[in-house]
mmCIF file of C-alpha atoms and ligand atoms in Angstrom:
data_model
loop_
_atom_site.group_PDB
_atom_site.id
_atom_site.type_symbol
_atom_site.label_atom_id
_atom_site.label_comp_id
_atom_site.label_asym_id
_atom_site.label_seq_id
_atom_site.Cartn_x
_atom_site.Cartn_y
_atom_site.Cartn_z
ATOM 1 C CA MET V 1 -81.678 17.928 162.177
ATOM 2 C CA MET V 2 -79.537 20.821 163.291
ATOM 3 C CA SER V 3 -80.504 22.363 166.623
ATOM 4 C CA GLU V 4 -81.301 26.036 166.886
ATOM 5 C CA VAL V 5 -78.263 26.478 169.131
ATOM 6 C CA SER V 6 -75.958 24.915 166.561
ATOM 7 C CA GLU V 7 -77.424 27.140 163.852
ATOM 8 C CA ASN V 8 -76.874 30.203 166.046
ATOM 9 C CA LEU V 9 -73.286 29.158 166.704
ATOM 10 C CA ALA V 10 -72.580 28.624 163.018
ATOM 11 C CA SER V 11 -74.061 31.951 161.982
ATOM 12 C CA LEU V 12 -72.279 33.832 164.785
ATOM 13 C CA LYS V 13 -68.940 32.301 163.842
ATOM 14 C CA LYS V 14 -69.506 33.298 160.250
ATOM 15 C CA LYS V 15 -70.393 36.845 161.271
ATOM 16 C CA ILE V 16 -67.378 37.138 163.564
ATOM 17 C CA ALA V 17 -65.064 35.883 160.816
ATOM 18 C CA LYS V 18 -66.505 38.340 158.320
ATOM 19 C CA ILE V 19 -66.026 41.304 160.635
ATOM 20 C CA ALA V 20 -62.521 40.166 161.546
ATOM 21 C CA VAL V 21 -61.551 40.035 157.871
ATOM 22 C CA LYS V 22 -63.141 43.425 157.248
ATOM 23 C CA TRP V 23 -60.875 44.937 159.902
ATOM 24 C CA GLN V 24 -57.832 43.062 158.666
ATOM 25 C CA ARG V 25 -57.723 40.637 161.525
ATOM 26 C CA ASN V 26 -57.268 36.884 161.484
ATOM 27 C CA PRO V 27 -60.657 35.248 162.244
ATOM 28 C CA GLU V 28 -58.819 32.580 164.225
ATOM 29 C CA ASP V 29 -57.754 35.250 166.695
ATOM 30 C CA VAL V 30 -61.340 35.768 167.881
ATOM 31 C CA ALA V 31 -62.857 33.113 170.129
ATOM 32 C CA LEU V 32 -66.567 32.780 170.748
ATOM 33 C CA ILE V 33 -67.363 32.146 174.408
ATOM 34 C CA ALA V 34 -70.902 30.784 174.709
ATOM 35 C CA VAL V 35 -72.333 32.223 177.926
ATOM 36 C CA SER V 36 -74.543 29.509 179.384
ATOM 37 C CA LYS V 37 -75.720 31.141 182.614
ATOM 38 C CA LYS V 38 -79.389 30.463 183.345
ATOM 39 C CA GLN V 39 -79.727 28.237 180.312
ATOM 40 C CA PRO V 40 -81.233 24.758 180.414
ATOM 41 C CA ASP V 41 -78.854 21.805 180.140
ATOM 42 C CA GLU V 42 -80.426 20.681 176.843
ATOM 43 C CA ARG V 43 -79.307 23.873 175.129
ATOM 44 C CA VAL V 44 -75.794 23.486 176.522
ATOM 45 C CA ARG V 45 -75.744 19.921 175.271
ATOM 46 C CA ASP V 46 -76.822 21.108 171.817
ATOM 47 C CA ALA V 47 -73.785 23.389 171.759
ATOM 48 C CA LEU V 48 -71.480 20.589 172.905
ATOM 49 C CA GLU V 49 -72.855 18.205 170.310
ATOM 50 C CA ALA V 50 -72.300 20.875 167.660
ATOM 51 C CA GLY V 51 -68.629 20.721 168.668
ATOM 52 C CA HIS V 52 -68.487 23.927 170.680
ATOM 53 C CA ARG V 53 -66.133 23.776 173.664
ATOM 54 C CA GLU V 54 -65.656 27.283 175.014
ATOM 55 C CA PHE V 55 -68.190 28.463 177.601
ATOM 56 C CA GLY V 56 -68.682 31.208 180.166
ATOM 57 C CA GLU V 57 -70.548 31.256 183.461
ATOM 58 C CA ASN V 58 -70.954 34.170 185.822
ATOM 59 C CA ARG V 59 -71.652 32.387 189.122
ATOM 60 C CA VAL V 60 -69.527 29.715 190.756
ATOM 61 C CA GLN V 61 -72.410 27.991 192.484
ATOM 62 C CA GLU V 62 -74.575 27.747 189.369
ATOM 63 C CA ALA V 63 -71.636 26.461 187.333
ATOM 64 C CA GLN V 64 -70.920 23.777 189.931
ATOM 65 C CA GLY V 65 -74.341 22.280 189.314
ATOM 66 C CA LYS V 66 -73.925 22.135 185.572
ATOM 67 C CA TRP V 67 -70.324 21.688 184.517
ATOM 68 C CA PRO V 68 -68.597 18.832 186.376
ATOM 69 C CA GLY V 69 -70.825 16.348 184.510
ATOM 70 C CA PHE V 70 -70.315 17.948 181.108
ATOM 71 C CA LYS V 71 -66.589 18.240 181.753
ATOM 72 C CA SER V 72 -66.171 14.558 182.452
ATOM 73 C CA GLU V 73 -68.092 13.764 179.298
ATOM 74 C CA PHE V 74 -66.246 16.333 177.133
ATOM 75 C CA PRO V 75 -62.746 16.702 178.637
ATOM 76 C CA ASP V 76 -61.620 19.455 176.251
ATOM 77 C CA ILE V 77 -64.163 21.997 177.502
ATOM 78 C CA LYS V 78 -62.687 25.393 178.333
ATOM 79 C CA LEU V 79 -64.769 27.068 181.031
ATOM 80 C CA HIS V 80 -64.392 30.788 181.762
ATOM 81 C CA LEU V 81 -65.572 32.522 184.932
ATOM 82 C CA ILE V 82 -66.859 35.894 183.739
ATOM 83 C CA GLY V 83 -68.765 37.089 186.822
ATOM 84 C CA PRO V 84 -67.742 38.587 190.166
ATOM 85 C CA LEU V 85 -65.810 36.232 192.432
ATOM 86 C CA GLN V 86 -66.022 36.312 196.224
ATOM 87 C CA THR V 87 -62.841 35.345 197.997
ATOM 88 C CA ASN V 88 -64.623 32.571 199.924
ATOM 89 C CA LYS V 89 -65.429 30.928 196.577
ATOM 90 C CA ALA V 90 -61.905 31.196 195.181
ATOM 91 C CA LYS V 91 -60.946 27.613 195.954
ATOM 92 C CA GLU V 92 -64.065 26.204 194.291
ATOM 93 C CA ALA V 93 -63.595 28.507 191.299
ATOM 94 C CA VAL V 94 -60.014 27.314 190.845
ATOM 95 C CA ALA V 95 -61.150 23.693 190.973
ATOM 96 C CA LEU V 96 -63.839 24.116 188.296
ATOM 97 C CA PHE V 97 -62.791 26.873 185.887
ATOM 98 C CA ASP V 98 -60.010 26.933 183.293
ATOM 99 C CA ILE V 99 -59.760 30.723 183.048
ATOM 100 C CA ILE V 100 -60.874 33.385 185.522
ATOM 101 C CA GLN V 101 -61.686 36.682 183.800
ATOM 102 C CA SER V 102 -62.947 38.698 186.759
ATOM 103 C CA VAL V 103 -59.867 39.451 188.850
ATOM 104 C CA ASP V 104 -60.497 43.001 190.003
ATOM 105 C CA ARG V 105 -59.017 43.688 193.429
ATOM 106 C CA PRO V 106 -55.853 43.042 195.423
ATOM 107 C CA LYS V 107 -57.448 40.853 198.093
ATOM 108 C CA LEU V 108 -58.924 38.542 195.457
ATOM 109 C CA ALA V 109 -55.662 38.425 193.510
ATOM 110 C CA LYS V 110 -53.767 37.345 196.617
ATOM 111 C CA ILE V 111 -56.199 34.618 197.675
ATOM 112 C CA LEU V 112 -56.645 33.374 194.124
ATOM 113 C CA ALA V 113 -52.884 33.117 193.637
ATOM 114 C CA ALA V 114 -52.592 31.025 196.814
ATOM 115 C CA GLU V 115 -55.405 28.693 195.712
ATOM 116 C CA ILE V 116 -53.940 28.274 192.221
ATOM 117 C CA LYS V 117 -50.598 27.391 193.755
ATOM 118 C CA ALA V 118 -52.180 24.929 196.191
ATOM 119 C CA ALA V 119 -54.108 23.263 193.362
ATOM 120 C CA LYS V 120 -50.920 23.062 191.238
ATOM 121 C CA LYS V 121 -53.069 24.156 188.319
ATOM 122 C CA ASP V 122 -52.082 26.161 185.275
ATOM 123 C CA LEU V 123 -54.849 28.740 185.404
ATOM 124 C CA PRO V 124 -54.537 32.002 183.479
ATOM 125 C CA VAL V 125 -56.483 35.057 184.590
ATOM 126 C CA TYR V 126 -57.788 38.262 183.076
ATOM 127 C CA ILE V 127 -58.030 41.546 184.908
ATOM 128 C CA GLN V 128 -61.488 43.093 184.779
ATOM 129 C CA VAL V 129 -61.389 46.863 184.274
ATOM 130 C CA ASN V 130 -64.293 49.126 185.213
ATOM 131 C CA ILE V 131 -63.976 50.803 181.850
ATOM 132 C CA GLY V 132 -66.982 53.137 182.202
ATOM 133 C CA GLU V 133 -66.047 54.118 185.775
ATOM 134 C CA GLU V 134 -69.523 53.056 186.896
ATOM 135 C CA GLU V 135 -70.122 52.800 190.607
ATOM 136 C CA GLN V 136 -72.348 49.715 190.370
ATOM 137 C CA LYS V 137 -69.941 47.729 188.171
ATOM 138 C CA SER V 138 -67.057 45.511 189.182
ATOM 139 C CA GLY V 139 -63.582 46.001 187.839
ATOM 140 C CA ILE V 140 -60.408 47.769 188.857
ATOM 141 C CA PRO V 141 -60.637 51.549 188.303
ATOM 142 C CA ILE V 142 -58.890 52.716 185.127
ATOM 143 C CA ASP V 143 -56.299 54.793 186.944
ATOM 144 C CA GLU V 144 -55.310 51.822 189.129
ATOM 145 C CA ALA V 145 -55.165 49.265 186.333
ATOM 146 C CA ASP V 146 -51.462 49.492 185.438
ATOM 147 C CA ALA V 147 -50.323 49.150 189.045
ATOM 148 C CA PHE V 148 -52.767 46.331 189.722
ATOM 149 C CA ILE V 149 -51.658 44.365 186.655
ATOM 150 C CA GLN V 150 -48.068 44.713 187.807
ATOM 151 C CA GLU V 151 -48.985 43.645 191.343
ATOM 152 C CA CYS V 152 -50.829 40.567 190.033
ATOM 153 C CA ARG V 153 -47.828 39.532 187.991
ATOM 154 C CA GLU V 154 -44.906 40.432 190.168
ATOM 155 C CA ILE V 155 -46.189 40.100 193.711
ATOM 156 C CA HIS V 156 -48.773 37.347 193.328
ATOM 157 C CA GLY V 157 -47.212 35.520 190.383
ATOM 158 C CA LEU V 158 -50.503 35.229 188.516
ATOM 159 C CA THR V 159 -50.456 34.417 184.810
ATOM 160 C CA VAL V 160 -52.196 37.539 183.532
ATOM 161 C CA GLU V 161 -53.283 36.832 180.010
ATOM 162 C CA GLY V 162 -55.501 39.785 179.204
ATOM 163 C CA LEU V 163 -58.171 42.281 180.158
ATOM 164 C CA MET V 164 -61.942 42.024 180.372
ATOM 165 C CA CYS V 165 -64.617 44.702 180.452
ATOM 166 C CA ILE V 166 -68.341 45.281 180.387
ATOM 167 C CA PRO V 167 -68.933 48.733 178.901
ATOM 168 C CA PRO V 168 -71.739 51.036 180.038
ATOM 169 C CA ASN V 169 -75.147 50.516 178.489
ATOM 170 C CA VAL V 170 -74.850 53.290 175.919
ATOM 171 C CA GLU V 171 -75.134 53.620 172.149
ATOM 172 C CA GLN V 172 -71.445 54.271 171.481
ATOM 173 C CA VAL V 173 -69.351 51.541 173.074
ATOM 174 C CA ALA V 174 -66.382 51.863 170.711
ATOM 175 C CA PRO V 175 -64.415 54.345 172.880
ATOM 176 C CA TYR V 176 -64.584 51.917 175.833
ATOM 177 C CA PHE V 177 -63.315 49.007 173.764
ATOM 178 C CA ALA V 178 -60.570 51.194 172.315
ATOM 179 C CA LEU V 179 -59.509 52.278 175.812
ATOM 180 C CA LEU V 180 -59.338 48.681 177.061
ATOM 181 C CA GLY V 181 -57.109 47.887 174.083
ATOM 182 C CA LYS V 182 -54.853 50.786 174.932
ATOM 183 C CA ILE V 183 -54.463 49.696 178.576
ATOM 184 C CA ALA V 184 -53.689 46.146 177.413
ATOM 185 C CA ALA V 185 -51.110 47.300 174.868
ATOM 186 C CA ARG V 186 -49.180 49.458 177.310
ATOM 187 C CA ASN V 187 -49.025 46.515 179.720
ATOM 188 C CA GLY V 188 -47.930 44.017 177.093
ATOM 189 C CA LEU V 189 -51.189 42.047 177.235
ATOM 190 C CA ARG V 190 -52.522 40.474 174.035
ATOM 191 C CA LYS V 191 -55.947 39.173 175.032
ATOM 192 C CA LEU V 192 -59.100 41.268 175.188
ATOM 193 C CA SER V 193 -62.401 39.807 176.378
ATOM 194 C CA MET V 194 -65.084 42.260 175.302
ATOM 195 C CA GLY V 195 -68.344 42.288 173.403
ATOM 196 C CA MET V 196 -71.654 40.522 174.122
ATOM 197 C CA SER V 197 -74.764 39.718 172.048
ATOM 198 C CA GLY V 198 -75.530 43.381 171.432
ATOM 199 C CA ASP V 199 -72.090 44.756 170.678
ATOM 200 C CA PHE V 200 -69.725 41.973 169.635
ATOM 201 C CA GLU V 201 -69.323 43.393 166.122
ATOM 202 C CA THR V 202 -67.847 46.614 167.493
ATOM 203 C CA ALA V 203 -65.715 44.625 169.927
ATOM 204 C CA VAL V 204 -64.188 42.586 167.107
ATOM 205 C CA GLN V 205 -63.471 45.778 165.207
ATOM 206 C CA PHE V 206 -61.607 47.113 168.238
ATOM 207 C CA GLY V 207 -59.500 44.041 168.830
ATOM 208 C CA ALA V 208 -61.514 41.580 170.940
ATOM 209 C CA THR V 209 -59.830 38.178 171.112
ATOM 210 C CA SER V 210 -62.880 36.708 172.882
ATOM 211 C CA VAL V 211 -66.493 37.770 172.612
ATOM 212 C CA ARG V 212 -68.920 36.551 175.280
ATOM 213 C CA VAL V 213 -72.299 35.798 173.738
ATOM 214 C CA GLY V 214 -75.220 34.395 175.746
ATOM 215 C CA THR V 215 -78.689 35.047 174.352
ATOM 216 C CA GLY V 216 -77.312 35.250 170.806
ATOM 217 C CA VAL V 217 -76.258 31.596 171.134
ATOM 218 C CA PHE V 218 -78.844 30.051 173.450
ATOM 219 C CA GLY V 219 -81.877 32.349 173.239
ATOM 220 C CA THR V 220 -83.678 33.986 176.142
ATOM 221 C CA ARG V 221 -82.479 33.007 179.607
ATOM 222 C CA THR V 222 -84.863 30.913 181.660
ATOM 223 C CA SER V 223 -84.854 32.751 184.981
HETATM 224 C C1 PLP X 1 -74.425 37.395 180.713
HETATM 225 C C2 PLP X 1 -73.104 37.900 180.331
HETATM 226 C C3 PLP X 1 -72.716 37.949 178.977
HETATM 227 C C4 PLP X 1 -73.615 37.537 177.827
HETATM 228 O O1 PLP X 1 -74.645 38.454 177.676
HETATM 229 P P1 PLP X 1 -75.658 38.353 176.427
HETATM 230 O O2 PLP X 1 -76.238 39.708 176.334
HETATM 231 O O3 PLP X 1 -76.656 37.291 176.776
HETATM 232 O O4 PLP X 1 -74.857 38.000 175.232
HETATM 233 C C5 PLP X 1 -71.438 38.410 178.688
HETATM 234 N N1 PLP X 1 -70.589 38.807 179.659
HETATM 235 C C6 PLP X 1 -70.924 38.766 180.965
HETATM 236 C C7 PLP X 1 -69.930 39.203 181.973
HETATM 237 C C8 PLP X 1 -72.192 38.323 181.345
HETATM 238 O O5 PLP X 1 -72.505 38.292 182.643
#
């Protein structure tokens, strides 16, 4: 019998592909990151057994309890850090994650670059942009983004692959996704991580190359 998680994954992938085609994009250019924070291990296992390999977590400590075991069992897992990273957790984050999407300030960029170098690991990063200029949200301010991207690349030698954002909680998110795309384009970045359970359709329309879906894959979070 198919698990509920595997059914959710299949129907989401279908939906993403349909929207991609509608907007004249290649469905293969949109990855589905299953956000497993605060989800029980059984649901994560359901996703793995359905063949899914791309996951997101927002806290280093929580991910450390869950992922080393799964990663040794399924070596092709691709684990994204999508939540705020404290500099004192940078080393542990580099050891566990395959992509870090939440690089948002010079001090973190510097320490992260040193840890990546020390670990001799090929670890791409995304720059998180505070696209709604919200005080309570992480992310580099919009007007500092270009300079920060350049600093990450040229001074710290980070492999900057793309941009990530969490738009404000409003009805019309399209302008925020469009703006992130514009900042990426003018900096020669091709990857855009944007869109969650409630707004991934709009994100795909506006060029998302990864959508980060939690409850839409796994159901309600357990804590
Ligand atoms: C939790 C989380 C998600 C997934 O949110 P859902 O609404 O459950 O799809 C996506 N991105 C980030 C950064 C998150 O923290």
